[in-house]
PDB file of C-alpha atoms in Angstrom:
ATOM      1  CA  UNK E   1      -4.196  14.382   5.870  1.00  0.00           C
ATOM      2  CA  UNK E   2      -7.851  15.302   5.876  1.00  0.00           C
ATOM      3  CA  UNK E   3      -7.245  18.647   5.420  1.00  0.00           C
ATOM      4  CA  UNK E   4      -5.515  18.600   2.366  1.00  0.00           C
ATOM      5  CA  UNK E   5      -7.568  19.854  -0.683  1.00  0.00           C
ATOM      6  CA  UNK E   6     -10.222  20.904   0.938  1.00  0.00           C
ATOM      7  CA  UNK E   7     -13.377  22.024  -0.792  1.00  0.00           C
ATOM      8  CA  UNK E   8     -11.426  21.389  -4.095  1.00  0.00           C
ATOM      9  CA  UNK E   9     -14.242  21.253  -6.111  1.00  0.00           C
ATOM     10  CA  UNK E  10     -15.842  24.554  -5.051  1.00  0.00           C
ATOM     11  CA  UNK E  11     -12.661  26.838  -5.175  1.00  0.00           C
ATOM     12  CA  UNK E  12     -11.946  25.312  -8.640  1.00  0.00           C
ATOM     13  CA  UNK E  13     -15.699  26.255  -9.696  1.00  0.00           C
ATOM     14  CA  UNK E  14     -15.933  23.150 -10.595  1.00  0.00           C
ATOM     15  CA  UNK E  15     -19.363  21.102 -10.806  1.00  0.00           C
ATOM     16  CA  UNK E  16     -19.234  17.885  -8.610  1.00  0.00           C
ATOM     17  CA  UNK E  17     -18.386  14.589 -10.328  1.00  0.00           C
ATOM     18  CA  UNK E  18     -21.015  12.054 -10.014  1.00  0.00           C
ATOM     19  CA  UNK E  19     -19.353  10.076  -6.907  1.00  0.00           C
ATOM     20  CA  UNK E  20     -19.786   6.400  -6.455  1.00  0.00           C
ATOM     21  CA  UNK E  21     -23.393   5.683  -5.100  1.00  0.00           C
ATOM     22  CA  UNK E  22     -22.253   3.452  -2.485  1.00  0.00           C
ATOM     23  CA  UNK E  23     -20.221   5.443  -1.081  1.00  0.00           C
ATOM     24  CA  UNK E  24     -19.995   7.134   1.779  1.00  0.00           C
ATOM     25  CA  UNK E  25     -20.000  11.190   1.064  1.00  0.00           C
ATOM     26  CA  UNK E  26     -17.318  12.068   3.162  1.00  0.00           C
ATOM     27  CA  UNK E  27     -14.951   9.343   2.087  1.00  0.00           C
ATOM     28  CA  UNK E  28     -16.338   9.979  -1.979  1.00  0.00           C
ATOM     29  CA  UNK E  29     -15.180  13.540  -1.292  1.00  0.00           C
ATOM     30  CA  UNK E  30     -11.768  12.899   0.238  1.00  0.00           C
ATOM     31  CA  UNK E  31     -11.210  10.673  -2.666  1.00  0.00           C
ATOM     32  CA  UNK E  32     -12.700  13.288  -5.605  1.00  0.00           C
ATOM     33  CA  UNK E  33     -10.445  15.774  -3.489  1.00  0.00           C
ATOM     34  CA  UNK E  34      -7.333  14.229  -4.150  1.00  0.00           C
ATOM     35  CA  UNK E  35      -7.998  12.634  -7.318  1.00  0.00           C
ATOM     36  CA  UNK E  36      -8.783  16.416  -9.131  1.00  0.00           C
ATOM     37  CA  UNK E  37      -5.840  17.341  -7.942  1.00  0.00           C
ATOM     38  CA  UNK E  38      -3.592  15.404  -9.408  1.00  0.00           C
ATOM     39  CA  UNK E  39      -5.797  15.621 -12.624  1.00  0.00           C
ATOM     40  CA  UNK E  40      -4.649  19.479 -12.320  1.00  0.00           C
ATOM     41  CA  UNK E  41      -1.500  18.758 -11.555  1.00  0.00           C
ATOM     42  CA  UNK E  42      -0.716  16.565 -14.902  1.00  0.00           C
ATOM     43  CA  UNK E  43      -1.493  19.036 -16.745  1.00  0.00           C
ATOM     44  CA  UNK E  44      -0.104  22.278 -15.037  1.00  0.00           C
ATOM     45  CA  UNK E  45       2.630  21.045 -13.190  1.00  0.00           C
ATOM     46  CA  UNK E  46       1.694  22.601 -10.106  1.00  0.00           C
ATOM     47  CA  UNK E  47       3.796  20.040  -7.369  1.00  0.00           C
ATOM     48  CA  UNK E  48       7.503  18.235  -6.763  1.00  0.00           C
ATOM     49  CA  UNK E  49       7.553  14.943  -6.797  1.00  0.00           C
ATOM     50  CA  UNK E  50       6.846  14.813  -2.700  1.00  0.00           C
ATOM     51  CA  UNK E  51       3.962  17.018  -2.926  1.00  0.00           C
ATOM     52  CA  UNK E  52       2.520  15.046  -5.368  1.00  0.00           C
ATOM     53  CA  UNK E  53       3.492  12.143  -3.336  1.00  0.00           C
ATOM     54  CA  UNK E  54       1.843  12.783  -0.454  1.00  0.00           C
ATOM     55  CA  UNK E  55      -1.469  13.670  -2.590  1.00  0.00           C
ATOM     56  CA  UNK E  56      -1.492  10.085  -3.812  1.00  0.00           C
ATOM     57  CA  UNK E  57      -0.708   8.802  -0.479  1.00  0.00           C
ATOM     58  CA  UNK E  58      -4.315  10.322   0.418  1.00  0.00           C
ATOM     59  CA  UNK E  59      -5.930   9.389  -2.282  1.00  0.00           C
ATOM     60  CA  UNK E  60      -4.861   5.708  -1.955  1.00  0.00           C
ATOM     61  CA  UNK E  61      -6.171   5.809   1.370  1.00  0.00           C
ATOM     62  CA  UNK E  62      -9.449   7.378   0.532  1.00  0.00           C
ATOM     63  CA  UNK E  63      -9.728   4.475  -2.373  1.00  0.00           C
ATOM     64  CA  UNK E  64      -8.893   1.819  -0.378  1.00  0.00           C
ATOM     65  CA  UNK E  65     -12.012   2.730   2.374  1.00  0.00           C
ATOM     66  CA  UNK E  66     -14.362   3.116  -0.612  1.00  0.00           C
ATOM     67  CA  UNK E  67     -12.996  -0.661  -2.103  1.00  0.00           C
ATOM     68  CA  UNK E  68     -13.417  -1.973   1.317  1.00  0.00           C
ATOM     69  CA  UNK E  69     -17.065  -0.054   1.913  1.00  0.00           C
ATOM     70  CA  UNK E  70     -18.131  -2.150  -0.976  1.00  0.00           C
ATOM     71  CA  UNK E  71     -17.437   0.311  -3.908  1.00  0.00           C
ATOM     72  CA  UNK E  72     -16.602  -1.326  -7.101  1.00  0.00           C
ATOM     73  CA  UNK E  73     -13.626  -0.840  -8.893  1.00  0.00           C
ATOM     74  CA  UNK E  74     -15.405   0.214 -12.057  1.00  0.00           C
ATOM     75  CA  UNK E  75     -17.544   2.450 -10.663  1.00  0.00           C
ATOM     76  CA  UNK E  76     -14.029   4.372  -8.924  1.00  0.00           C
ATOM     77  CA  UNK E  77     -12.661   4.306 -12.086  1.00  0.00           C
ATOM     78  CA  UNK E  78     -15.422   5.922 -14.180  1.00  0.00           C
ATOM     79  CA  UNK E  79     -15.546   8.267 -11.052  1.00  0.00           C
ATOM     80  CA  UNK E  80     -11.814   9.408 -11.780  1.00  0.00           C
ATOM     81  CA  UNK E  81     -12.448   9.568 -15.610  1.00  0.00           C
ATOM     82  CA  UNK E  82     -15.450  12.148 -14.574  1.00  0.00           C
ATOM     83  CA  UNK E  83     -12.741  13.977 -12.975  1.00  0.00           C
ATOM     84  CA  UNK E  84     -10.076  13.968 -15.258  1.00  0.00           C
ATOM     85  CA  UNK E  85     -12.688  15.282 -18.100  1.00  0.00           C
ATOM     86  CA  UNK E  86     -13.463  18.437 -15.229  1.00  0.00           C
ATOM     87  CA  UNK E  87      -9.924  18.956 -14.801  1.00  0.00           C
ATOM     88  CA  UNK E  88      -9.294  19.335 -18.291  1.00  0.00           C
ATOM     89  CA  UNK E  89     -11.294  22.069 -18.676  1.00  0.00           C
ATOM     90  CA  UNK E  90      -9.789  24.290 -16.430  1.00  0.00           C
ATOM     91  CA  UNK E  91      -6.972  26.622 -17.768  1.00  0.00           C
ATOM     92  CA  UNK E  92      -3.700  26.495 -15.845  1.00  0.00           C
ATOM     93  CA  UNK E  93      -3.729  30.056 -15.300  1.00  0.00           C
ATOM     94  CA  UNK E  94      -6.888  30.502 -13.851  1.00  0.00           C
ATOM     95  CA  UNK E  95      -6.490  32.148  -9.773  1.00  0.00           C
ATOM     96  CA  UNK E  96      -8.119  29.129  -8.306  1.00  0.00           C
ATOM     97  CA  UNK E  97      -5.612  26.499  -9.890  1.00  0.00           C
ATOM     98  CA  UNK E  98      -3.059  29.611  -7.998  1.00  0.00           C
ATOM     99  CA  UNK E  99      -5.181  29.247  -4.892  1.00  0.00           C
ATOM    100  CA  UNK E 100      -5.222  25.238  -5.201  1.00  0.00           C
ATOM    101  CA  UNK E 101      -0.652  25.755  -5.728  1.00  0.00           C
ATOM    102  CA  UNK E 102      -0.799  27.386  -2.399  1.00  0.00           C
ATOM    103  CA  UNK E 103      -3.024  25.598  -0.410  1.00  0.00           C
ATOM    104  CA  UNK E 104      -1.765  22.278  -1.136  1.00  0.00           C
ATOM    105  CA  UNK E 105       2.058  23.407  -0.712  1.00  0.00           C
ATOM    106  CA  UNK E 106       1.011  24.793   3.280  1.00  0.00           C
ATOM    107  CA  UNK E 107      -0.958  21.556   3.759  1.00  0.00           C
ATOM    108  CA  UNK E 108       2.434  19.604   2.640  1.00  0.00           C
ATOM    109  CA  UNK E 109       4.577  21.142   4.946  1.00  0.00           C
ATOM    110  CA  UNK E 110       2.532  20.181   8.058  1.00  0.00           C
ATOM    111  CA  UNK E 111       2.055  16.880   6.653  1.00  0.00           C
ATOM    112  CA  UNK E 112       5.657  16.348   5.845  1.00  0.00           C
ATOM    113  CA  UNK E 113       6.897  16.323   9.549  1.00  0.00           C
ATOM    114  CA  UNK E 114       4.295  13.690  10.542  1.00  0.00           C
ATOM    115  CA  UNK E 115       6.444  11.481  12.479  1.00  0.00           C
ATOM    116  CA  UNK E 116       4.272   8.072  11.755  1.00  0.00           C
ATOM    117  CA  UNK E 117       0.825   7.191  10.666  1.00  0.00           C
ATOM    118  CA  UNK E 118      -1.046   4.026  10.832  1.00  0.00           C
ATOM    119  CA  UNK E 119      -3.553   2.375   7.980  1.00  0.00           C
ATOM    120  CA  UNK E 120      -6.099   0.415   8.991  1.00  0.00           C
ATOM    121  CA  UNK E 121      -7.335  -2.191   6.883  1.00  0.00           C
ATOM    122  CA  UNK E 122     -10.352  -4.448   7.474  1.00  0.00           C
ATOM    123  CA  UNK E 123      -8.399  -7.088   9.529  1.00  0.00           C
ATOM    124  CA  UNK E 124      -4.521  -5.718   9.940  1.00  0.00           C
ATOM    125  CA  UNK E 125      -3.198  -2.211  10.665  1.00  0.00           C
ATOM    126  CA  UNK E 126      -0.267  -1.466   8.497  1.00  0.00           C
ATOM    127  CA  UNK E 127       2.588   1.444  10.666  1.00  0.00           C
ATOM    128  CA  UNK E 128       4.400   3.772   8.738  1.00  0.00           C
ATOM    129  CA  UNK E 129       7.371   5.421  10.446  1.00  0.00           C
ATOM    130  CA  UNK E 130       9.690   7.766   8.855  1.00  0.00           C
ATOM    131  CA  UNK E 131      12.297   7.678  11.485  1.00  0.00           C
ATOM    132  CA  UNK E 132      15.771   6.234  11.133  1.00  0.00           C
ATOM    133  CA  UNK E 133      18.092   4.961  13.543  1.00  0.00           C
ATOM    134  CA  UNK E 134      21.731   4.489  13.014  1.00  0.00           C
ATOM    135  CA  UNK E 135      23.693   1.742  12.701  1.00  0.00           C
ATOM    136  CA  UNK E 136      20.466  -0.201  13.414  1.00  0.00           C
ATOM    137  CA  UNK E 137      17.249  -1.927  11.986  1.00  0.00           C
ATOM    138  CA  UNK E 138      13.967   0.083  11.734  1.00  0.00           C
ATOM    139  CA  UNK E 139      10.812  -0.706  10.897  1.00  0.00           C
ATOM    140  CA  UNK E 140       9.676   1.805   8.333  1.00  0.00           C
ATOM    141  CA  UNK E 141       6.354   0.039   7.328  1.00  0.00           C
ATOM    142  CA  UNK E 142       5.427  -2.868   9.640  1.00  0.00           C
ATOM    143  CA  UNK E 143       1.999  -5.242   9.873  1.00  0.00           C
ATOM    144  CA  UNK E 144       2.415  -7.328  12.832  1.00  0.00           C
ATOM    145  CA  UNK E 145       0.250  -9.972  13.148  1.00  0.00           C
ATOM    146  CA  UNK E 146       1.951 -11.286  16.450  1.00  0.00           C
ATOM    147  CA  UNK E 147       3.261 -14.190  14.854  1.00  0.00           C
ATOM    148  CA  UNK E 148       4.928 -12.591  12.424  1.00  0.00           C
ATOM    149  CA  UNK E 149       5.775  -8.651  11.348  1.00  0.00           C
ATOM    150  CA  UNK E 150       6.168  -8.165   7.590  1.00  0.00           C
ATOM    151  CA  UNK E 151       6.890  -4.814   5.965  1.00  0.00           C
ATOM    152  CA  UNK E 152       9.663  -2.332   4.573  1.00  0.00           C
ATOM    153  CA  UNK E 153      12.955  -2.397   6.977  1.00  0.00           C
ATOM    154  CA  UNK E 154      15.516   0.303   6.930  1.00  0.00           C
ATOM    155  CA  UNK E 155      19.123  -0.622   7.600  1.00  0.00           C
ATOM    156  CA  UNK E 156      22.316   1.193   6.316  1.00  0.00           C
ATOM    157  CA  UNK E 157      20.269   3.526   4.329  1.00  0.00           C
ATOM    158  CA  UNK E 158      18.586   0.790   2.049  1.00  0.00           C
ATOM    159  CA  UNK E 159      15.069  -0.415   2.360  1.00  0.00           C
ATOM    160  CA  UNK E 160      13.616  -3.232   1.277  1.00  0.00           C
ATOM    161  CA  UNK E 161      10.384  -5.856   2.198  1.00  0.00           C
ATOM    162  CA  UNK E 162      11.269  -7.638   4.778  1.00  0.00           C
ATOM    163  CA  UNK E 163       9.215 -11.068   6.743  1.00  0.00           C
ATOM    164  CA  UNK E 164      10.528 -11.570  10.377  1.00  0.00           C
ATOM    165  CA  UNK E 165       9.231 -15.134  11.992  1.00  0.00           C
ATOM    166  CA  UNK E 166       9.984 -16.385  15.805  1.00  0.00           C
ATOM    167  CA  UNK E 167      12.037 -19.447  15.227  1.00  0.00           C
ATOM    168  CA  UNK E 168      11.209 -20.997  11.918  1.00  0.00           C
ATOM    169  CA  UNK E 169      14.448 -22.661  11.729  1.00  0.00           C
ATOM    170  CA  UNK E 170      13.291 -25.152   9.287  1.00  0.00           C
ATOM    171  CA  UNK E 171      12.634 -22.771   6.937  1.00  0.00           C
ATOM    172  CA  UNK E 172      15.531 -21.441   4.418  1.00  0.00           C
ATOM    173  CA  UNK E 173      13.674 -19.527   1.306  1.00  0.00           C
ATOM    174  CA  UNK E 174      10.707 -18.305   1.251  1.00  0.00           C
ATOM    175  CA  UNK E 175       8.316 -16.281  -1.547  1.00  0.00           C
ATOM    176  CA  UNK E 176       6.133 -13.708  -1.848  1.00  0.00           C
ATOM    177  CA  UNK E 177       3.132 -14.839  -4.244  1.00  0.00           C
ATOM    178  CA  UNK E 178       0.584 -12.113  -5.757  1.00  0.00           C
ATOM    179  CA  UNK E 179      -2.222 -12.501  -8.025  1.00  0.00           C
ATOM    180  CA  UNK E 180      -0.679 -12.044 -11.522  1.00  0.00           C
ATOM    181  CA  UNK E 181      -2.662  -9.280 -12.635  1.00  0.00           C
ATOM    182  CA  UNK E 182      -1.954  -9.760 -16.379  1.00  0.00           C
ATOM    183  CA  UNK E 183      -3.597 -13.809 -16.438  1.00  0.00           C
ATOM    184  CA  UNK E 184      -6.398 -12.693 -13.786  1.00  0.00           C
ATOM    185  CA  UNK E 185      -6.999  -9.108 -14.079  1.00  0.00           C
ATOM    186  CA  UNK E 186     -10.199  -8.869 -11.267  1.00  0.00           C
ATOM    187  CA  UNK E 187      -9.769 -10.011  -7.591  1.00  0.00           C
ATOM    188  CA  UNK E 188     -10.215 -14.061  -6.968  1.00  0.00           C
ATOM    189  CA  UNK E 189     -12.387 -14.849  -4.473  1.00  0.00           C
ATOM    190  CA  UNK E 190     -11.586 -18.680  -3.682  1.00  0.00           C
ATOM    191  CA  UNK E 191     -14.606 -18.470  -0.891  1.00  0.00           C
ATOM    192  CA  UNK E 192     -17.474 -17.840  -3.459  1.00  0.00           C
ATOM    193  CA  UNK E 193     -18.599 -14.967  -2.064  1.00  0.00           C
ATOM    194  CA  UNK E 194     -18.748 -16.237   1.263  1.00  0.00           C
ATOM    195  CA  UNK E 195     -20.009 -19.444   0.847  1.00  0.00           C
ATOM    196  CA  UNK E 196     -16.677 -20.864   2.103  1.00  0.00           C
ATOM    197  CA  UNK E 197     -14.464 -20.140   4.571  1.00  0.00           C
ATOM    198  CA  UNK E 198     -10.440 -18.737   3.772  1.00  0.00           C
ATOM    199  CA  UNK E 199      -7.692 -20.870   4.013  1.00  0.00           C
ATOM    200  CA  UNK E 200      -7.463 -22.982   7.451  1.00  0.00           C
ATOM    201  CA  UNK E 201      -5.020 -20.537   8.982  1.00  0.00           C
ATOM    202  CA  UNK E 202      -6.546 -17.636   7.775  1.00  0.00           C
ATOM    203  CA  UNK E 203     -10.025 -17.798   7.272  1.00  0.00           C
ATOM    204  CA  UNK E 204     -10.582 -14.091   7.020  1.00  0.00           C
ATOM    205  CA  UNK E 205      -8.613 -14.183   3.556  1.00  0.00           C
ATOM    206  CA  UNK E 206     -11.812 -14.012   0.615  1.00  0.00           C
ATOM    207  CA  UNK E 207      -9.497 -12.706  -2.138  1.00  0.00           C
ATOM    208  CA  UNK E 208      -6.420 -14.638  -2.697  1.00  0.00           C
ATOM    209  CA  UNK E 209      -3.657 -15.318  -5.292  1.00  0.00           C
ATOM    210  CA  UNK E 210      -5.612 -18.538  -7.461  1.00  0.00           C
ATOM    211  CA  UNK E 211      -3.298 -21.368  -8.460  1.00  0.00           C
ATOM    212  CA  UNK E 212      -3.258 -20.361 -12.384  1.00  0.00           C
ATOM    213  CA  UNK E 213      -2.603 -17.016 -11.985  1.00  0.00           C
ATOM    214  CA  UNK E 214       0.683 -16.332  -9.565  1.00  0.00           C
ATOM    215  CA  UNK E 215       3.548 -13.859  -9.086  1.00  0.00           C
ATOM    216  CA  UNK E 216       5.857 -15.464  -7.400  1.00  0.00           C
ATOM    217  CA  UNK E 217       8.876 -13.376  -6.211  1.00  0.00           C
ATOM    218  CA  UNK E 218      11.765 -15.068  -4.368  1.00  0.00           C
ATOM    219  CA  UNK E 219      13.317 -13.569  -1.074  1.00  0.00           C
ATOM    220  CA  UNK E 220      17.342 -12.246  -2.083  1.00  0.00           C
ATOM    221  CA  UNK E 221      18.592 -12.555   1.581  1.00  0.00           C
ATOM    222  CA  UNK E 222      17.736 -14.964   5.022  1.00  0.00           C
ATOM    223  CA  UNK E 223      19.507 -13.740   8.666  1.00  0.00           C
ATOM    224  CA  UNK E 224      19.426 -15.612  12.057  1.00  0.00           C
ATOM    225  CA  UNK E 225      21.243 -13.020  13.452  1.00  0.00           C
ATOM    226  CA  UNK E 226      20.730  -9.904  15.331  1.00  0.00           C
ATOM    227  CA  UNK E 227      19.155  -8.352  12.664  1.00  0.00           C
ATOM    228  CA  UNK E 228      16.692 -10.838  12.584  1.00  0.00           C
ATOM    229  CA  UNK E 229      16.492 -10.466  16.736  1.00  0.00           C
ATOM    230  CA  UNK E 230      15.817  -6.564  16.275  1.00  0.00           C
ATOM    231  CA  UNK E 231      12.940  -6.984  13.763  1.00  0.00           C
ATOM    232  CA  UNK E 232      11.232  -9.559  15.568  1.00  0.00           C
ATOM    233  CA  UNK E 233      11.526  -8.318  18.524  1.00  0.00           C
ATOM    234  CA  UNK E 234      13.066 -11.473  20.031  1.00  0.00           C
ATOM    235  CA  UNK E 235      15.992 -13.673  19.640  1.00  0.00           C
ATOM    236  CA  UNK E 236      16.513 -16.978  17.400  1.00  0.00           C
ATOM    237  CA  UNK E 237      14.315 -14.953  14.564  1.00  0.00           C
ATOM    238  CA  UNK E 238      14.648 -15.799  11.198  1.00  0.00           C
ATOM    239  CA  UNK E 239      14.230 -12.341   8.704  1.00  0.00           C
ATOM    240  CA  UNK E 240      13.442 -13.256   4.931  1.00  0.00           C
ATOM    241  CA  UNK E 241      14.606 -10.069   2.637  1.00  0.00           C
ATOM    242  CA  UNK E 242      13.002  -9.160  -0.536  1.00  0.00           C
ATOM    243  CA  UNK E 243      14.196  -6.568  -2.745  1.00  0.00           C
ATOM    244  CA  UNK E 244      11.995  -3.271  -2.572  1.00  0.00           C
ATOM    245  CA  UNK E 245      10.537  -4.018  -6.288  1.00  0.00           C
ATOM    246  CA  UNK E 246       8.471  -6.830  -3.934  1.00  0.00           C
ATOM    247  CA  UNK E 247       6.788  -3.859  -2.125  1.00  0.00           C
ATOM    248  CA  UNK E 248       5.614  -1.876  -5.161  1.00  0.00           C
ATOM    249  CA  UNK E 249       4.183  -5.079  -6.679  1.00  0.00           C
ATOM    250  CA  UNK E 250       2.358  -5.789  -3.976  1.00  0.00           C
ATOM    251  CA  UNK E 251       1.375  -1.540  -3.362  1.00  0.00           C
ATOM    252  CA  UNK E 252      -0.056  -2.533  -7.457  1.00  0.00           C
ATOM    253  CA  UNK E 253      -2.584  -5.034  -5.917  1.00  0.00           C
ATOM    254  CA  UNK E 254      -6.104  -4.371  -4.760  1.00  0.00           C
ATOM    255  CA  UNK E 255      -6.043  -3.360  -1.041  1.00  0.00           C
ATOM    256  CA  UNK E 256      -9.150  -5.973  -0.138  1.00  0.00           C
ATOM    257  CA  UNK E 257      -6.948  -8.958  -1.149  1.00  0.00           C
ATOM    258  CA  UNK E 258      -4.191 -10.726   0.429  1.00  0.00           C
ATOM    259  CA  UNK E 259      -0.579 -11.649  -0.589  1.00  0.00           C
ATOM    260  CA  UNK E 260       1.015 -15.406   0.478  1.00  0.00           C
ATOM    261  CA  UNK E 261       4.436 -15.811   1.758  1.00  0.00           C
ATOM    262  CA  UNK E 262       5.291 -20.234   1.326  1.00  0.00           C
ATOM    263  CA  UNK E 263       8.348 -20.543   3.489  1.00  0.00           C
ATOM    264  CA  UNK E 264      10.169 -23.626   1.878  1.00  0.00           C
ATOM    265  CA  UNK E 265      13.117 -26.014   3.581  1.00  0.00           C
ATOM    266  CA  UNK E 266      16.747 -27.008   2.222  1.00  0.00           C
ATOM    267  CA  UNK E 267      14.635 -29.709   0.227  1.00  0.00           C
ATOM    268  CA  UNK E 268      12.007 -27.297  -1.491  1.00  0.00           C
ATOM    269  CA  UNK E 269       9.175 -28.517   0.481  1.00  0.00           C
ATOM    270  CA  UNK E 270       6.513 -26.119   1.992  1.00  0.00           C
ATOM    271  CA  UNK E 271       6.660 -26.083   5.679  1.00  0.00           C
ATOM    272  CA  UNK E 272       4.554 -23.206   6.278  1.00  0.00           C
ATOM    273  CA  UNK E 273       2.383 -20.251   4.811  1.00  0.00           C
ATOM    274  CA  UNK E 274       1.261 -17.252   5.839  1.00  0.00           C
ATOM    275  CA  UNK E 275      -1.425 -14.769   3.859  1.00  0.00           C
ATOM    276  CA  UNK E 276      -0.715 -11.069   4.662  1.00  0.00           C
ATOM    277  CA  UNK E 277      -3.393  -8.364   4.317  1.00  0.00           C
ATOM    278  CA  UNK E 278      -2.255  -5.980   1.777  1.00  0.00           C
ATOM    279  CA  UNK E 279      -5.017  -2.785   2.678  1.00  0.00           C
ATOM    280  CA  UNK E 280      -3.685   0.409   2.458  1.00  0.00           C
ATOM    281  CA  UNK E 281      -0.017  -0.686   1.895  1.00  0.00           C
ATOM    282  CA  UNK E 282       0.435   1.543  -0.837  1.00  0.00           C
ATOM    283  CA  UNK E 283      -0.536   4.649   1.000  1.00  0.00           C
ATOM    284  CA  UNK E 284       2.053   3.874   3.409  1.00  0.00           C
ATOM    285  CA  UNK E 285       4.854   3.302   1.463  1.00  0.00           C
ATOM    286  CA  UNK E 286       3.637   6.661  -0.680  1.00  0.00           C
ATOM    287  CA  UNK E 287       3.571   8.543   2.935  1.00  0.00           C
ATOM    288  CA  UNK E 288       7.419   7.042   3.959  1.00  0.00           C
ATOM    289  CA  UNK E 289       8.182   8.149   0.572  1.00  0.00           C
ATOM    290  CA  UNK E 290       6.516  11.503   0.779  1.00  0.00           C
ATOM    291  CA  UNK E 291       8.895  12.810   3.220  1.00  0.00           C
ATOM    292  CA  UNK E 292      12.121  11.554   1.437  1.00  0.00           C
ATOM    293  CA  UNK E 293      15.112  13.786   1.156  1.00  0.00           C
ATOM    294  CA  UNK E 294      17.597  11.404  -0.844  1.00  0.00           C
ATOM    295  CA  UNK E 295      19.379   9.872   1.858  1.00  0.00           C
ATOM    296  CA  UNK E 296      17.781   6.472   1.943  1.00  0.00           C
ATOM    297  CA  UNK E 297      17.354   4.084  -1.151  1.00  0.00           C
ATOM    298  CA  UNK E 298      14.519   2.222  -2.178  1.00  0.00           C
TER     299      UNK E 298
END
């Protein structure tokens, strides 16, 4: 994925964008990379959708190491306005927009028939897989945080979020909550930068969803099955399904906060709650996407 776009800047004749001053060059130049490219792209049409895919699949990855290298947000996005205003300078006919076509296009097809690729975050790694099994479940996107895996399932062609949990047979519902971005556009930090710990079973959680300002998206389906067993990895599981709308909401969010799932009994009560690292989540569901051909449904 590193390779792709290389030395963008130069081939377009392009002078550099003024890159975030915290950042690390490499990772600044990964991100400007991809970023100009798809600033080209908008305006020349150069990719299909999966090529352009699999640029923002980079890109999101490069932004999310520069967020969690201590990069504001405003200074990113004043970065990509710097490169939009370069890339509409440059006319679409021009050889090195050609030479940018081509280049991208070879780096796709290697990058296309990456089996699986893994996203670190700053606590949890998530797993992206583009295989599929038939007739069974598959893990397409998975965190696992060994006491529970959370991610995008495959089954029968249809995707969706999914929560698997050993046991839990109290629980029957359960919800995703995000920070409502529209009530509290900037991240939360309920630790005061540090001065307190996260909550008490996950202390490593800074930027959570705040009480007055909450998403809250209900699971559509609960299995004790063998579903449930082949997610888990272990019988007397309990799977929680959400529809795939869940997993682009939560791709939306900042990749340095974390996401809540409340499980909730037959009486509406709380029994348990888990906070789930959201990182580079949108760069993996853009790579499983990337590579789509139409036979699965998200």
């Amino acid at each position: 994925m590193h390779a792709f776009v290389k030395t963008l800047c130069l081939g377009l004749g392009l002078a550099s964008a003024t890159a975030p001053a915290l950042a690390d060059d490499a990772a600044a130049a990964i991100f400007g990379e991809r970023q100009l490219a798809m600033a080209v792209d908008t305006r020349c049409g150069l990719f299909t959708h999966n090529q352009r895919t699999a640029l923002d699949a980079a890109r999101l990855q490069a932004r999310g190491l520069l967020l969690r290298e201590g990069v504001s947000l405003h200074a990113l996005e004043d970065y990509t306005r710097d490169l939009q205003r370069q890339a509409a300078g440059i006319a679409c006919n021009d050889p090195a927009v050609g030479d940018l076509q081509h280049r991208v296009v070879e780096a796709f097809v290697g990058w296309v028939r990456i089996p699986a690729m893994d996203f670190p975050g700053a606590h949890f790694t998530w797993t992206s897989s583009r295989g599929v099994m038939p007739d069974m479940p598959v893990w397409s996107i998975v965190q696992d945080q060994g006491n529970l895996k959370i991610g995008v399932s495959t089954r029968d062609g249809q995707r969706q979020l999914s929560l698997a949990l050993p046991g839990s047979e109290r629980a029957t519902s359960a919800i995703l909550v995000l920070r409502d971005m529209d009530r509290q556009p900037t991240l939360y930090d309920a630790t005061m930068g540090g001065s307190y710990t996260g909550p008490t079973d996950a202390p490593w959680a800074r930027w959570t969803p705040p009480r007055f300002a909450q998403t809250r998206i209900w699971a559509s389906g609960r299995d004790t099955g063998r579903t449930a067993a082949t997610l888990a990895g272990e019988d007397g599981a309990t799977l929680f399904d959400f529809p795939i709308s869940a997993a682009d909401a939560m791709a939306a969010r900042d990749p340095r906060e974390t996401a809540r799932i409340e499980l909730m009994d037959r009486h509406g009560n709380i029994v348990a709650s888990h906070y789930i690292e959201i990182g580079d989540f949108g760069a993996a569901l853009a790579f499983l996407r990337g590579a789509d051909r139409g036979d699965v449904r998200s």
